[in-house]
Amino acid sequence: MIKLGLILLVLPLFVLMGVYFWELSDVRECQLGGGYWDYVDSTCRETQQPFVSWLERSPLLVNGGMLLSVLGLVMCMVGFYKKNK
C-alpha cells in the first residue's frame, strides 16, 4: 500500500509540472517573437490577450491531480499506521 501511495503522491505532481512547463515553453517562444499568447486557444496572436488561469482552462487536470496526490498521501499514512503481518 505504501508503494502505491507514494506513486499516487508523486506522479500527478510530475505530470502537472510537465504539462505546465510544456505550455510555458510555448508562451515564452511566442513572447520572444513579439506576440501575445492566447491562453484559451493556445495560439500566438498579434494583439494583447487576457490571462486565463490554468485552473479555469483545465479544472479536471488540476483538481484531479491534486486529489490523486491527497489519496496517495492518505494511502501512505494508512500503510505506515498498519502493522506489517
XYZ file of C-alpha atoms in Angstrom:
85
model
C 0.000 0.000 0.000
C 2.894 2.349 0.733
C 4.427 1.893 -2.730
C 1.150 2.626 -4.494
C 0.558 5.578 -2.178
C 3.980 7.027 -2.987
C 3.337 6.636 -6.708
C -0.032 8.377 -6.373
C 1.548 11.077 -4.241
C 4.395 11.945 -6.618
C 3.308 11.020 -10.160
C 0.440 13.546 -10.542
C 2.761 16.362 -9.469
C 5.306 15.454 -12.136
C 2.554 15.230 -14.766
C 1.165 18.641 -13.763
C 4.623 20.222 -13.779
C 5.401 18.647 -17.160
C 2.216 19.958 -18.768
C 2.731 23.372 -17.159
C 6.309 23.765 -18.375
C 5.374 22.489 -21.833
C 2.817 25.285 -22.118
C 5.224 27.793 -20.567
C 7.737 26.956 -23.277
C 5.168 27.826 -25.961
C 4.229 31.047 -24.142
C 7.863 32.187 -23.869
C 8.527 31.359 -27.524
C 5.529 33.476 -28.522
C 6.592 36.379 -26.303
C 10.159 36.317 -27.572
C 8.787 36.536 -31.104
C 6.903 39.706 -30.188
C 3.458 38.145 -29.929
C 0.862 37.660 -27.240
C -0.241 34.234 -26.071
C -3.930 33.388 -26.284
C -4.433 31.041 -23.342
C -7.898 29.910 -24.416
C -6.943 28.861 -27.982
C -3.275 28.074 -27.184
C -2.042 30.143 -30.110
C 0.189 33.156 -30.593
C -1.629 36.372 -31.556
C -0.530 39.844 -32.587
C -2.944 41.626 -30.257
C -2.863 41.527 -26.479
C -4.927 38.730 -24.935
C -6.388 38.421 -21.416
C -4.804 35.973 -18.999
C -6.906 32.904 -18.230
C -5.608 30.784 -15.351
C -4.711 27.162 -15.796
C -7.320 26.167 -13.222
C -10.082 27.767 -15.322
C -8.870 26.106 -18.533
C -8.181 22.607 -17.162
C -10.030 22.148 -13.876
C -10.224 18.360 -14.193
C -6.471 18.034 -14.723
C -5.535 20.317 -11.826
C -8.150 19.188 -9.317
C -7.856 15.542 -10.324
C -4.084 15.627 -9.949
C -4.300 17.190 -6.514
C -6.999 14.722 -5.475
C -4.811 11.785 -6.534
C -1.908 13.239 -4.561
C -4.036 13.555 -1.439
C -5.281 9.998 -1.944
C -1.664 8.858 -2.211
C -0.816 10.702 0.991
C -3.705 9.032 2.822
C -2.655 5.627 1.490
C 0.900 6.212 2.733
C -0.348 7.251 6.156
C -2.585 4.174 6.409
C 0.260 1.961 5.205
C 2.626 3.321 7.833
C -0.038 3.128 10.543
C -0.930 -0.510 9.920
C 1.429 -3.107 11.316
C 3.058 -5.482 8.841
C 1.764 -9.008 9.235
